[in-house]
């Protein structure tokens, strides 16, 4: 980017080869060909074939495709149901992934749309309306209130020119622009008063400017480039799923190889062992896992939508659950993005009404009433004075009828004052003046009670300092009675011998609900950090009020970050609570520094300047009401109520969703371990036949790997989840406790199945029926055992009876559906033949039911032991 603000006007004019009369049509056309249109570049999205091939990079997808082929081979191609189901799951997941919106592309499209479609430029020495896309460096453009700035430009001349740059810099107040000859090279973007930024809005005045950059060379183009350069990394959930995929792939291949080798060593047939090994591989792969995870996330998205959060990417829901840092923009996110009078100070003897009248009438803002409440259009600061006066009973419209405005002296940055002159109904005229307190005070000679004394002056200055220390913007008001109306009012003639009326302290106030949301963040171990383009003093004051900045926390400005190496920032990042006057690059550096410390970062924001950091964060949260379309396009989640507390509720929901996904994985893998153990142990023990036929394994997966796992996915968020520290995003899903729980519960399921097989083969079958009865009892026990075991997995440590056995309606329906499906296979004669089962006697049924229900008392005992150990550890820690 060019340092246009730090050069003289003549240097800039020479650099871009411009002239005050504007360009000729021929020269403009030549430059348009040289520089290209004043538009943002749009990358070509990958084709559909490349997107489809990209899906094959997921290890789980490859495993599932292999499982589909193996399931067909296991049944000789006759039973194709499970293979087709697996392929459908792969296709559904691929479609969901491919149809996810390309966020960078959306953000770029919105950036392009924001560019002003028309502009007024000097061509052939005459003002002409031209397409904004046709502007080139060297063009002279004319701007007035209401215009959108079409390109980056250096101001040549202006009158009361102000621009709303909040979307680009975070500055909540319109910036007064001036024709400064040159500024220091390191002047932050928000302080470059001699420049106009593409995409911002002219709110007051008029000006002439020289175009210095167009298209991708503008500040907005720079942000577009950052969006293209910043790629979205894998979410924690995607990393966990990849981990599971790799583990399952290794497990399947290893077990199949061992099984195949052991069978051949025992002298069994090659084809028989191949089909057995393939059946085991199908049993070991929870083919419904990706679909179940997707559905659980989708259900979470629906719940979040009810809480005013729209999630654009499913994995982003789970990512919130391990968020350890929320980097939040100040303006419009933590604050209301609305200047408001916070305090009014009056000198002794002054009437509050007099100060209110001066604030309301010495203004170009206009009072409007909407639904019985006062609002104002125009400059935000002036509007705040008009609104506070209306709330105090001083209606600007009625006062203007009483005191008609007959003349004014506009505000300018040199004298820092504005004056309006009104006809006084009591005779003569009254001049009302407002502006910077120190400047205004020098022109005052009295207060309402009498002459201005040194003591009065000291009290006024002390009050001004007190308000400024609270990061309030201070405006002073005064008046003077005139015996005659000047024909051409001049500041030197009117703005003297004033009577001081009072001080107004203004600020963009915090949202009332944010402080409680910040408190919940601290309780949940989530660090809130303020990142803003506003001034340090204002940012720190707001951060302290919201308890974002605590004693000992640091604050830094963008200028300080420029001199801070990234390595140093990464080392000290946890010491900072506030970053002020920062650019888009700074925001990205801050987010990346936290990520380097191993934190999952959520970034909230609403402006164009927030978009790159929203994109770079693990999860970007844009404001739905005040947020720009660019920010919404770059974000993963949109808060429709612009409420900071909504993100805290989303974090709680994310933690609950992760817990439910973990429960589903726990259930699926523990059951599959039981299946693996059953067949593997039978092979090693040299059983004459396998306890389960290939078709039974396929049916078993269909019945138990779907509905119960989905029911676990809709478990309510457990109590106390927001009193825990965020989980480490780098920690594996299979920690020691989780792995041990999977192992012993899987062995329990497999052991109970083998017990059913053994009892059926040796004790309960009629002569000649041993094999059929044993196989049927093993098949029935394994299926029903898994259905009952789903109730155990609803909580890792809480008793099922404390939760309420029937407290999850979805689990009740899943159990009944699975039970009905299994009973139909066991009891309906045509299906008995298809699935190689035989009718069972009453003792056989009683044995099956007893073994199938055994996991509930076994797991209840294990949970009780675990709770006692946890209580003992907590007691020991408290003693220490």
PDB file of C-alpha atoms in Angstrom, residues 693-847:
ATOM      1  CA  UNK A 693     -22.930 -65.091  10.697  1.00  0.00           C
ATOM      2  CA  UNK A 694     -21.942 -62.296   8.269  1.00  0.00           C
ATOM      3  CA  UNK A 695     -25.603 -61.403   7.599  1.00  0.00           C
ATOM      4  CA  UNK A 696     -26.209 -61.128  11.353  1.00  0.00           C
ATOM      5  CA  UNK A 697     -23.288 -58.716  11.735  1.00  0.00           C
ATOM      6  CA  UNK A 698     -24.682 -56.536   8.980  1.00  0.00           C
ATOM      7  CA  UNK A 699     -28.135 -56.514  10.583  1.00  0.00           C
ATOM      8  CA  UNK A 700     -26.635 -55.864  13.997  1.00  0.00           C
ATOM      9  CA  UNK A 701     -24.875 -52.746  12.702  1.00  0.00           C
ATOM     10  CA  UNK A 702     -28.093 -51.527  11.092  1.00  0.00           C
ATOM     11  CA  UNK A 703     -30.155 -51.922  14.283  1.00  0.00           C
ATOM     12  CA  UNK A 704     -27.705 -50.707  16.933  1.00  0.00           C
ATOM     13  CA  UNK A 705     -25.436 -48.220  15.142  1.00  0.00           C
ATOM     14  CA  UNK A 706     -28.061 -45.598  14.330  1.00  0.00           C
ATOM     15  CA  UNK A 707     -31.092 -44.772  16.479  1.00  0.00           C
ATOM     16  CA  UNK A 708     -29.535 -45.213  19.972  1.00  0.00           C
ATOM     17  CA  UNK A 709     -26.495 -43.169  18.953  1.00  0.00           C
ATOM     18  CA  UNK A 710     -28.750 -40.410  17.614  1.00  0.00           C
ATOM     19  CA  UNK A 711     -30.753 -40.454  20.857  1.00  0.00           C
ATOM     20  CA  UNK A 712     -27.534 -39.891  22.773  1.00  0.00           C
ATOM     21  CA  UNK A 713     -26.922 -36.885  20.528  1.00  0.00           C
ATOM     22  CA  UNK A 714     -29.999 -35.072  21.870  1.00  0.00           C
ATOM     23  CA  UNK A 715     -29.214 -35.488  25.567  1.00  0.00           C
ATOM     24  CA  UNK A 716     -29.752 -32.162  27.409  1.00  0.00           C
ATOM     25  CA  UNK A 717     -26.623 -30.223  28.386  1.00  0.00           C
ATOM     26  CA  UNK A 718     -25.484 -31.576  31.739  1.00  0.00           C
ATOM     27  CA  UNK A 719     -25.423 -29.292  34.770  1.00  0.00           C
ATOM     28  CA  UNK A 720     -22.186 -27.511  35.640  1.00  0.00           C
ATOM     29  CA  UNK A 721     -20.763 -27.644  32.124  1.00  0.00           C
ATOM     30  CA  UNK A 722     -20.021 -23.885  32.270  1.00  0.00           C
ATOM     31  CA  UNK A 723     -18.110 -24.259  35.519  1.00  0.00           C
ATOM     32  CA  UNK A 724     -15.442 -26.393  33.865  1.00  0.00           C
ATOM     33  CA  UNK A 725     -12.283 -25.231  32.136  1.00  0.00           C
ATOM     34  CA  UNK A 726     -12.258 -25.427  28.316  1.00  0.00           C
ATOM     35  CA  UNK A 727     -10.949 -28.711  27.076  1.00  0.00           C
ATOM     36  CA  UNK A 728      -7.581 -28.742  25.355  1.00  0.00           C
ATOM     37  CA  UNK A 729      -8.182 -28.730  21.615  1.00  0.00           C
ATOM     38  CA  UNK A 730      -4.917 -30.630  21.086  1.00  0.00           C
ATOM     39  CA  UNK A 731      -5.843 -33.386  23.542  1.00  0.00           C
ATOM     40  CA  UNK A 732      -6.896 -36.649  21.941  1.00  0.00           C
ATOM     41  CA  UNK A 733     -10.416 -37.949  22.223  1.00  0.00           C
ATOM     42  CA  UNK A 734      -9.083 -41.278  23.473  1.00  0.00           C
ATOM     43  CA  UNK A 735      -7.634 -40.205  26.812  1.00  0.00           C
ATOM     44  CA  UNK A 736      -6.694 -42.864  29.350  1.00  0.00           C
ATOM     45  CA  UNK A 737     -10.014 -42.939  31.199  1.00  0.00           C
ATOM     46  CA  UNK A 738     -12.064 -42.902  28.011  1.00  0.00           C
ATOM     47  CA  UNK A 739     -10.009 -45.668  26.444  1.00  0.00           C
ATOM     48  CA  UNK A 740     -10.215 -47.854  29.563  1.00  0.00           C
ATOM     49  CA  UNK A 741     -13.962 -47.336  29.714  1.00  0.00           C
ATOM     50  CA  UNK A 742     -14.324 -48.339  26.071  1.00  0.00           C
ATOM     51  CA  UNK A 743     -12.155 -51.396  26.604  1.00  0.00           C
ATOM     52  CA  UNK A 744     -13.767 -52.879  29.693  1.00  0.00           C
ATOM     53  CA  UNK A 745     -17.308 -52.139  28.526  1.00  0.00           C
ATOM     54  CA  UNK A 746     -16.550 -53.648  25.117  1.00  0.00           C
ATOM     55  CA  UNK A 747     -15.124 -56.747  26.804  1.00  0.00           C
ATOM     56  CA  UNK A 748     -18.228 -56.850  29.009  1.00  0.00           C
ATOM     57  CA  UNK A 749     -20.540 -56.861  25.961  1.00  0.00           C
ATOM     58  CA  UNK A 750     -18.401 -59.449  24.198  1.00  0.00           C
ATOM     59  CA  UNK A 751     -18.104 -61.595  27.336  1.00  0.00           C
ATOM     60  CA  UNK A 752     -21.874 -61.639  27.861  1.00  0.00           C
ATOM     61  CA  UNK A 753     -22.354 -62.642  24.203  1.00  0.00           C
ATOM     62  CA  UNK A 754     -19.849 -65.483  24.499  1.00  0.00           C
ATOM     63  CA  UNK A 755     -21.567 -66.577  27.717  1.00  0.00           C
ATOM     64  CA  UNK A 756     -24.865 -66.799  25.828  1.00  0.00           C
ATOM     65  CA  UNK A 757     -23.176 -68.765  23.052  1.00  0.00           C
ATOM     66  CA  UNK A 758     -21.518 -71.145  25.538  1.00  0.00           C
ATOM     67  CA  UNK A 759     -24.730 -71.744  27.533  1.00  0.00           C
ATOM     68  CA  UNK A 760     -26.715 -72.311  24.370  1.00  0.00           C
ATOM     69  CA  UNK A 761     -24.163 -74.747  23.006  1.00  0.00           C
ATOM     70  CA  UNK A 762     -23.604 -76.749  26.203  1.00  0.00           C
ATOM     71  CA  UNK A 763     -26.633 -76.435  28.496  1.00  0.00           C
ATOM     72  CA  UNK A 764     -29.807 -75.132  26.925  1.00  0.00           C
ATOM     73  CA  UNK A 765     -30.063 -76.682  23.446  1.00  0.00           C
ATOM     74  CA  UNK A 766     -31.779 -79.869  22.452  1.00  0.00           C
ATOM     75  CA  UNK A 767     -29.518 -82.547  20.922  1.00  0.00           C
ATOM     76  CA  UNK A 768     -28.632 -81.707  17.375  1.00  0.00           C
ATOM     77  CA  UNK A 769     -29.647 -78.056  17.789  1.00  0.00           C
ATOM     78  CA  UNK A 770     -26.607 -76.857  19.697  1.00  0.00           C
ATOM     79  CA  UNK A 771     -25.084 -74.795  16.886  1.00  0.00           C
ATOM     80  CA  UNK A 772     -28.325 -73.112  15.812  1.00  0.00           C
ATOM     81  CA  UNK A 773     -29.445 -72.312  19.361  1.00  0.00           C
ATOM     82  CA  UNK A 774     -26.005 -71.051  20.423  1.00  0.00           C
ATOM     83  CA  UNK A 775     -25.801 -68.816  17.350  1.00  0.00           C
ATOM     84  CA  UNK A 776     -29.327 -67.457  17.890  1.00  0.00           C
ATOM     85  CA  UNK A 777     -28.742 -66.781  21.604  1.00  0.00           C
ATOM     86  CA  UNK A 778     -25.446 -65.013  20.865  1.00  0.00           C
ATOM     87  CA  UNK A 779     -27.076 -62.932  18.141  1.00  0.00           C
ATOM     88  CA  UNK A 780     -30.062 -61.979  20.361  1.00  0.00           C
ATOM     89  CA  UNK A 781     -27.896 -61.256  23.413  1.00  0.00           C
ATOM     90  CA  UNK A 782     -25.412 -59.065  21.538  1.00  0.00           C
ATOM     91  CA  UNK A 783     -28.137 -56.974  19.887  1.00  0.00           C
ATOM     92  CA  UNK A 784     -30.289 -56.502  23.000  1.00  0.00           C
ATOM     93  CA  UNK A 785     -27.238 -56.000  25.199  1.00  0.00           C
ATOM     94  CA  UNK A 786     -26.198 -53.040  23.054  1.00  0.00           C
ATOM     95  CA  UNK A 787     -29.695 -51.536  23.215  1.00  0.00           C
ATOM     96  CA  UNK A 788     -29.693 -51.706  27.025  1.00  0.00           C
ATOM     97  CA  UNK A 789     -26.114 -50.454  27.186  1.00  0.00           C
ATOM     98  CA  UNK A 790     -27.149 -47.229  25.404  1.00  0.00           C
ATOM     99  CA  UNK A 791     -28.890 -46.146  28.636  1.00  0.00           C
ATOM    100  CA  UNK A 792     -25.589 -46.486  30.545  1.00  0.00           C
ATOM    101  CA  UNK A 793     -23.759 -44.159  28.169  1.00  0.00           C
ATOM    102  CA  UNK A 794     -26.129 -41.231  28.813  1.00  0.00           C
ATOM    103  CA  UNK A 795     -23.716 -40.013  31.489  1.00  0.00           C
ATOM    104  CA  UNK A 796     -20.146 -40.913  32.300  1.00  0.00           C
ATOM    105  CA  UNK A 797     -20.569 -40.649  36.083  1.00  0.00           C
ATOM    106  CA  UNK A 798     -24.207 -39.853  36.977  1.00  0.00           C
ATOM    107  CA  UNK A 799     -26.453 -42.740  37.884  1.00  0.00           C
ATOM    108  CA  UNK A 800     -29.073 -43.650  35.299  1.00  0.00           C
ATOM    109  CA  UNK A 801     -31.681 -43.694  38.060  1.00  0.00           C
ATOM    110  CA  UNK A 802     -30.647 -40.187  39.238  1.00  0.00           C
ATOM    111  CA  UNK A 803     -31.057 -38.937  35.674  1.00  0.00           C
ATOM    112  CA  UNK A 804     -34.351 -40.723  35.242  1.00  0.00           C
ATOM    113  CA  UNK A 805     -34.463 -43.948  33.254  1.00  0.00           C
ATOM    114  CA  UNK A 806     -37.107 -42.613  30.868  1.00  0.00           C
ATOM    115  CA  UNK A 807     -36.080 -38.918  30.953  1.00  0.00           C
ATOM    116  CA  UNK A 808     -34.827 -38.944  27.342  1.00  0.00           C
ATOM    117  CA  UNK A 809     -37.877 -39.567  25.093  1.00  0.00           C
ATOM    118  CA  UNK A 810     -35.633 -40.005  22.040  1.00  0.00           C
ATOM    119  CA  UNK A 811     -33.755 -42.834  23.770  1.00  0.00           C
ATOM    120  CA  UNK A 812     -37.035 -44.503  24.747  1.00  0.00           C
ATOM    121  CA  UNK A 813     -38.227 -44.419  21.125  1.00  0.00           C
ATOM    122  CA  UNK A 814     -34.868 -45.654  19.823  1.00  0.00           C
ATOM    123  CA  UNK A 815     -34.879 -48.570  22.258  1.00  0.00           C
ATOM    124  CA  UNK A 816     -38.423 -49.596  21.355  1.00  0.00           C
ATOM    125  CA  UNK A 817     -37.707 -49.334  17.616  1.00  0.00           C
ATOM    126  CA  UNK A 818     -34.532 -51.414  17.906  1.00  0.00           C
ATOM    127  CA  UNK A 819     -36.305 -53.954  20.118  1.00  0.00           C
ATOM    128  CA  UNK A 820     -39.177 -54.277  17.621  1.00  0.00           C
ATOM    129  CA  UNK A 821     -36.756 -54.755  14.713  1.00  0.00           C
ATOM    130  CA  UNK A 822     -34.768 -57.425  16.547  1.00  0.00           C
ATOM    131  CA  UNK A 823     -37.844 -59.278  17.803  1.00  0.00           C
ATOM    132  CA  UNK A 824     -39.238 -59.361  14.264  1.00  0.00           C
ATOM    133  CA  UNK A 825     -36.098 -61.156  13.099  1.00  0.00           C
ATOM    134  CA  UNK A 826     -36.187 -63.579  16.035  1.00  0.00           C
ATOM    135  CA  UNK A 827     -39.926 -64.337  15.974  1.00  0.00           C
ATOM    136  CA  UNK A 828     -41.191 -64.019  12.376  1.00  0.00           C
ATOM    137  CA  UNK A 829     -40.564 -67.353  10.574  1.00  0.00           C
ATOM    138  CA  UNK A 830     -39.715 -65.981   7.084  1.00  0.00           C
ATOM    139  CA  UNK A 831     -37.141 -63.625   8.625  1.00  0.00           C
ATOM    140  CA  UNK A 832     -35.721 -66.400  10.803  1.00  0.00           C
ATOM    141  CA  UNK A 833     -34.604 -68.196   7.681  1.00  0.00           C
ATOM    142  CA  UNK A 834     -33.077 -65.082   6.127  1.00  0.00           C
ATOM    143  CA  UNK A 835     -30.993 -64.346   9.236  1.00  0.00           C
ATOM    144  CA  UNK A 836     -30.107 -67.973  10.103  1.00  0.00           C
ATOM    145  CA  UNK A 837     -31.824 -68.040  13.519  1.00  0.00           C
ATOM    146  CA  UNK A 838     -34.096 -70.548  15.216  1.00  0.00           C
ATOM    147  CA  UNK A 839     -37.003 -70.237  17.639  1.00  0.00           C
ATOM    148  CA  UNK A 840     -35.960 -70.112  21.326  1.00  0.00           C
ATOM    149  CA  UNK A 841     -37.558 -71.709  24.365  1.00  0.00           C
ATOM    150  CA  UNK A 842     -38.592 -69.869  27.533  1.00  0.00           C
ATOM    151  CA  UNK A 843     -35.351 -70.783  29.455  1.00  0.00           C
ATOM    152  CA  UNK A 844     -33.327 -69.619  26.472  1.00  0.00           C
ATOM    153  CA  UNK A 845     -35.247 -66.327  26.349  1.00  0.00           C
ATOM    154  CA  UNK A 846     -34.824 -65.803  30.112  1.00  0.00           C
ATOM    155  CA  UNK A 847     -31.069 -66.414  29.779  1.00  0.00           C
TER     156      UNK A 847
END
